[in-house]
GROMACS .gro file of C-alpha atoms in nm:
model
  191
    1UNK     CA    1  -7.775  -5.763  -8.772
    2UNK     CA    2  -7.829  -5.518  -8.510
    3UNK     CA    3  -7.500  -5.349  -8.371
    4UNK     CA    4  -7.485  -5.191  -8.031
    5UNK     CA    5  -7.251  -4.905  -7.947
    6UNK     CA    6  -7.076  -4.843  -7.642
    7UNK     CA    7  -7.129  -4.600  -7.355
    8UNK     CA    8  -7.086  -4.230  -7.433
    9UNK     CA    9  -7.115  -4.332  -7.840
   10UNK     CA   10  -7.404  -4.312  -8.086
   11UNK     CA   11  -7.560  -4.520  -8.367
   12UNK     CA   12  -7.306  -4.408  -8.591
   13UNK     CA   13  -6.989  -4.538  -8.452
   14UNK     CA   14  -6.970  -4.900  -8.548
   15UNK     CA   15  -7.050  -4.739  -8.938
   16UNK     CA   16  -6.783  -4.442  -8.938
   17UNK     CA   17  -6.553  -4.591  -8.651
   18UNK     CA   18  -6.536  -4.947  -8.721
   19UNK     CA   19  -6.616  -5.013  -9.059
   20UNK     CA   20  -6.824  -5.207  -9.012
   21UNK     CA   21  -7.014  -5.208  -9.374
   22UNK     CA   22  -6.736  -5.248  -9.580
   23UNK     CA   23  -6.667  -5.577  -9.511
   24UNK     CA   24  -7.044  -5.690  -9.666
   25UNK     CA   25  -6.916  -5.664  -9.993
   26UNK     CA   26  -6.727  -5.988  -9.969
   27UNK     CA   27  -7.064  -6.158  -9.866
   28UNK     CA   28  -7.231  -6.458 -10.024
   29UNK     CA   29  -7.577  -6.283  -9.888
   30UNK     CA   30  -7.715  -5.974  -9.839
   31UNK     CA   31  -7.734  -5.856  -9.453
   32UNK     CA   32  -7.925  -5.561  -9.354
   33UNK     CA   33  -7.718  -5.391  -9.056
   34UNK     CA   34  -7.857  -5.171  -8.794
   35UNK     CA   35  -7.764  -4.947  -8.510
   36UNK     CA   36  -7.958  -4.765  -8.278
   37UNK     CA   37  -7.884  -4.455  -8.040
   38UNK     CA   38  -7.878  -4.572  -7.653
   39UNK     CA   39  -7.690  -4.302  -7.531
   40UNK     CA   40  -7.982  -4.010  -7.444
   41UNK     CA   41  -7.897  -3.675  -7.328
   42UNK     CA   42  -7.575  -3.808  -7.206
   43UNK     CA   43  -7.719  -4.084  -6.989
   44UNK     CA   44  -7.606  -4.453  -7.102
   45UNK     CA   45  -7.923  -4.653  -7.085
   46UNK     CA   46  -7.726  -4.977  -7.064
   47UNK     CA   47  -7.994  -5.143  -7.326
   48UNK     CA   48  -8.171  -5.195  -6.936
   49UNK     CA   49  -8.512  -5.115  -6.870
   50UNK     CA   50  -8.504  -4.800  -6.600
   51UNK     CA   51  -8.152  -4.823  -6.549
   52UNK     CA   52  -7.979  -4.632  -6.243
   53UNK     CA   53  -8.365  -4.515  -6.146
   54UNK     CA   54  -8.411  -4.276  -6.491
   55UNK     CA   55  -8.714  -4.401  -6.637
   56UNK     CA   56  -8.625  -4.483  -6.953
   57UNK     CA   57  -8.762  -4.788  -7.004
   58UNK     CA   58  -8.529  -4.885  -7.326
   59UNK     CA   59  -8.532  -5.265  -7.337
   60UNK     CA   60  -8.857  -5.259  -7.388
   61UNK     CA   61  -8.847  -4.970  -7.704
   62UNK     CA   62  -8.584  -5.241  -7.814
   63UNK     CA   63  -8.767  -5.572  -7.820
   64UNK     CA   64  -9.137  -5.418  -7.877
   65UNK     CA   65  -9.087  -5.073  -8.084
   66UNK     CA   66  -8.743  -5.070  -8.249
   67UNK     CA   67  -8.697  -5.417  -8.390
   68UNK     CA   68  -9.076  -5.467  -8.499
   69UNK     CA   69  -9.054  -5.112  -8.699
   70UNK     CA   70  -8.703  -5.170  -8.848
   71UNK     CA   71  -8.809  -5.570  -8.981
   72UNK     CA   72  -9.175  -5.408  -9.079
   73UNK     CA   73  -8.922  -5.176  -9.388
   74UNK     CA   74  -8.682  -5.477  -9.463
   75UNK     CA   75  -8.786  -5.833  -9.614
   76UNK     CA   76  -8.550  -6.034  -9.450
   77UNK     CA   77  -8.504  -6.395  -9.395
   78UNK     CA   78  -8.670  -6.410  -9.022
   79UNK     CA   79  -8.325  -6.427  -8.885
   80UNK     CA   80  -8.143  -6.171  -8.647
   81UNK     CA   81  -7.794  -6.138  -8.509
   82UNK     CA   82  -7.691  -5.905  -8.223
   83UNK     CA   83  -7.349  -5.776  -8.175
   84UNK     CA   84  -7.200  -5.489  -7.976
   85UNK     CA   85  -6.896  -5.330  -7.763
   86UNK     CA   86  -6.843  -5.238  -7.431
   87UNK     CA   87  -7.165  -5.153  -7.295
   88UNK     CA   88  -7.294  -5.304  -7.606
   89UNK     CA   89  -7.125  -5.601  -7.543
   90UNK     CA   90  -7.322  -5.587  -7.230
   91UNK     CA   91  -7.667  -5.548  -7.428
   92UNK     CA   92  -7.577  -5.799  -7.697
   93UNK     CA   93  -7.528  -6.093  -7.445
   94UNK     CA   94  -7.754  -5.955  -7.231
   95UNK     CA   95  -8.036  -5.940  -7.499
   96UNK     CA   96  -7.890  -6.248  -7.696
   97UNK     CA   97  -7.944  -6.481  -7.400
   98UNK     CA   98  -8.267  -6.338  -7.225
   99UNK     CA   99  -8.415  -6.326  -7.550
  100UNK     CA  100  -8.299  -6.676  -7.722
  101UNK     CA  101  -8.563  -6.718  -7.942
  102UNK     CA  102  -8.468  -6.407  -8.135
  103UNK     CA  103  -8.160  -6.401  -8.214
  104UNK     CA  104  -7.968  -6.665  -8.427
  105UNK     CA  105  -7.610  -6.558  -8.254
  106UNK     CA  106  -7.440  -6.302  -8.053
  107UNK     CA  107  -7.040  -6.121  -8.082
  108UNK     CA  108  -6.992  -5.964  -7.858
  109UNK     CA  109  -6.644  -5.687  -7.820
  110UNK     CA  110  -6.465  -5.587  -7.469
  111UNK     CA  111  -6.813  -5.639  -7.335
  112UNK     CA  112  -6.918  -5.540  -6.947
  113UNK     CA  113  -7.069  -5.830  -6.778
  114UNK     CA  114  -7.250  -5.640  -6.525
  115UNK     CA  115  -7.438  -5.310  -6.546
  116UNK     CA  116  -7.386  -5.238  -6.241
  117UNK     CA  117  -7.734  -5.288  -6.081
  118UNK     CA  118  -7.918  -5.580  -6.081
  119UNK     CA  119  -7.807  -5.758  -6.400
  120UNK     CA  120  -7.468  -5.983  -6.431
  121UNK     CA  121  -7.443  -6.179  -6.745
  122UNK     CA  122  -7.244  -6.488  -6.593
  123UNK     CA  123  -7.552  -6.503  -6.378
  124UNK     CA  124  -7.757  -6.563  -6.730
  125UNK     CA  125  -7.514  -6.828  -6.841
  126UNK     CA  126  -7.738  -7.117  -6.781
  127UNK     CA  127  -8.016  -7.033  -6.961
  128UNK     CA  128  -8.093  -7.281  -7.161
  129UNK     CA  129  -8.084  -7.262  -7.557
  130UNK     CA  130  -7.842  -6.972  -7.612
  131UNK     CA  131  -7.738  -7.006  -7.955
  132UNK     CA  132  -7.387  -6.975  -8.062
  133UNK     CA  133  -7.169  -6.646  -7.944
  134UNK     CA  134  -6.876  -6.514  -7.916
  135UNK     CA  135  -6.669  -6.300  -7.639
  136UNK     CA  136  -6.364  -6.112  -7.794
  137UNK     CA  137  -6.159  -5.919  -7.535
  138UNK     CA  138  -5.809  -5.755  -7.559
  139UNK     CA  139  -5.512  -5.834  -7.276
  140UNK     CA  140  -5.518  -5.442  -7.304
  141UNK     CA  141  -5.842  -5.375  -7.258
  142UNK     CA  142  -5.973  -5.185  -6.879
  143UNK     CA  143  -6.204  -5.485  -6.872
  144UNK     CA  144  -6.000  -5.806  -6.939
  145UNK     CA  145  -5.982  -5.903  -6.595
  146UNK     CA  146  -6.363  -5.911  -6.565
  147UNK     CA  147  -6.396  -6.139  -6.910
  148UNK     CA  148  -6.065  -6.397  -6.863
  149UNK     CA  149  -6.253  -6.611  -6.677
  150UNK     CA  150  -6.473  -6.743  -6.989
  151UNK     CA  151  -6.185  -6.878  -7.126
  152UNK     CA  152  -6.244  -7.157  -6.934
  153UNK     CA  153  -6.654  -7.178  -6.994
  154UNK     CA  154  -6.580  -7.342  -7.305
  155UNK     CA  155  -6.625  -7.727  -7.178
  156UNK     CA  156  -6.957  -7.594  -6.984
  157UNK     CA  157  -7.075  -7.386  -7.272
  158UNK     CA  158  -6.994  -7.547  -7.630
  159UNK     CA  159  -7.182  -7.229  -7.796
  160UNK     CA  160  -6.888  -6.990  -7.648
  161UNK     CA  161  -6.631  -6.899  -7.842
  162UNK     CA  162  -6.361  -6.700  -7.643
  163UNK     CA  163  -6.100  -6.499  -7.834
  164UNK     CA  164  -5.886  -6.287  -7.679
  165UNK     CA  165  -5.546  -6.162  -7.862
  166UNK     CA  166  -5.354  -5.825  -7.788
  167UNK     CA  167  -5.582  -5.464  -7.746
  168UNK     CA  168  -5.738  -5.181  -7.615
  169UNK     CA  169  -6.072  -5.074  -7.513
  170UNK     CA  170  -6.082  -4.850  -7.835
  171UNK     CA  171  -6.171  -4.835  -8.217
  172UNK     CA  172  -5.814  -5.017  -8.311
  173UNK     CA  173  -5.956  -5.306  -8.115
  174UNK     CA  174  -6.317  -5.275  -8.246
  175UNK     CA  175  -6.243  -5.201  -8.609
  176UNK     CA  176  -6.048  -5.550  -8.629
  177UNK     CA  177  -6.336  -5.752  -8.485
  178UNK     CA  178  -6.585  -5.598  -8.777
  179UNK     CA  179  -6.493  -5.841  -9.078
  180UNK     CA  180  -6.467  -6.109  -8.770
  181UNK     CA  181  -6.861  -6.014  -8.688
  182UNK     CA  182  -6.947  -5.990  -9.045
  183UNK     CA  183  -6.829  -6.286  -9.135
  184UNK     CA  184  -6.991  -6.507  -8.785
  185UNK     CA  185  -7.321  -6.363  -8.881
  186UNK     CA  186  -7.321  -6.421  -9.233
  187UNK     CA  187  -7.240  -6.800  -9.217
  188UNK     CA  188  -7.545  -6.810  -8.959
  189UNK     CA  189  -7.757  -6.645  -9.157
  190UNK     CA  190  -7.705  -6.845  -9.452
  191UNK     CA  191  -7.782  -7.208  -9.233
   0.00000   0.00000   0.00000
């Protein structure tokens, strides 16, 4: 399961922030969980390939460096989750349905739908084969008025699941969706 962290945050947060791990223990399988930094110097790399003009071409270390060198220590079953927040919400979708092939699902928290360039997720909507995922946004949350409208996808997309409930953009928020993430991911992995 690889979990994305939002902007300004690091590859820590969804371990010491949200708690992420210590909802395996109820598991019925083992899941390896990842994170990886995609904040750089202070620049937010929006999981895009040379975002805002910077060069950093960080999709790419994704797909073709990070995910082949973390599955090359781990025997694992073959099959990958992606979840994230904010702009990690972004990436997860954003990876999850560019990339269907790879990933089994996608959960994605308060997540930006556009990184403000050139990529705007409900633009990626009909791609066909996304697997199953899930948008989970708080009434609270800076961005709710940007995700309410997939509410309503559900007849056009039987994949989405749409949960939104009362919250913030912040850990509160986050920390609550962990077991929920945990839990998606596990029963996918297990099919």
């Amino acid at each position: 399961l690889y979990m994305l962290h939002g902007a300004t945050g690091n590859n820590n947060d969804w371990f010491t922030q949200g708690g992420v791990a210590y909802h395996t223990g109820s598991l019925d399988n083992e899941m390896v969980i990842v994170s990886v930094q995609a904040t750089i110097d202070g620049f937010d790399t929006f999981y895009s390939d040379n975002y805002k003009g910077a060069g950093v071409n960080y999709e790419s270390f994704f797909i073709n460096e990070f995910m082949p060198a973390i599955e090359s220590m781990y025997k694992c079953n073959g099959k990958r989750g992606i979840s994230g927040l904010s702009m990690g919400g972004f990436g997860s979708l954003y990876y999850g349905i560019k990339y269907t092939d790879m990933f089994v699902g996608i959960y994605a928290c308060s997540p930006a739908l556009y990184n403000g360039e050139s990529i705007n997720i409900g633009d990626m909507l009909g791609t066909p084969g996304i697997k199953p995922f899930v948008v989970e946004i708080g009434t609270e949350d800076f961005l709710y008025e940007s995700v309410k409208w997939l509410a309503g996808m559900g007849q056009y997309l039987p994949m989405l699941t749409y949960i939104e409930r009362p919250g913030a953009h912040d850990w509160p928020f986050w920390s609550a969706c962990a077991p929920k993430i945990v839990k998606f991911f596990d029963g996918l992995f297990a099919k």
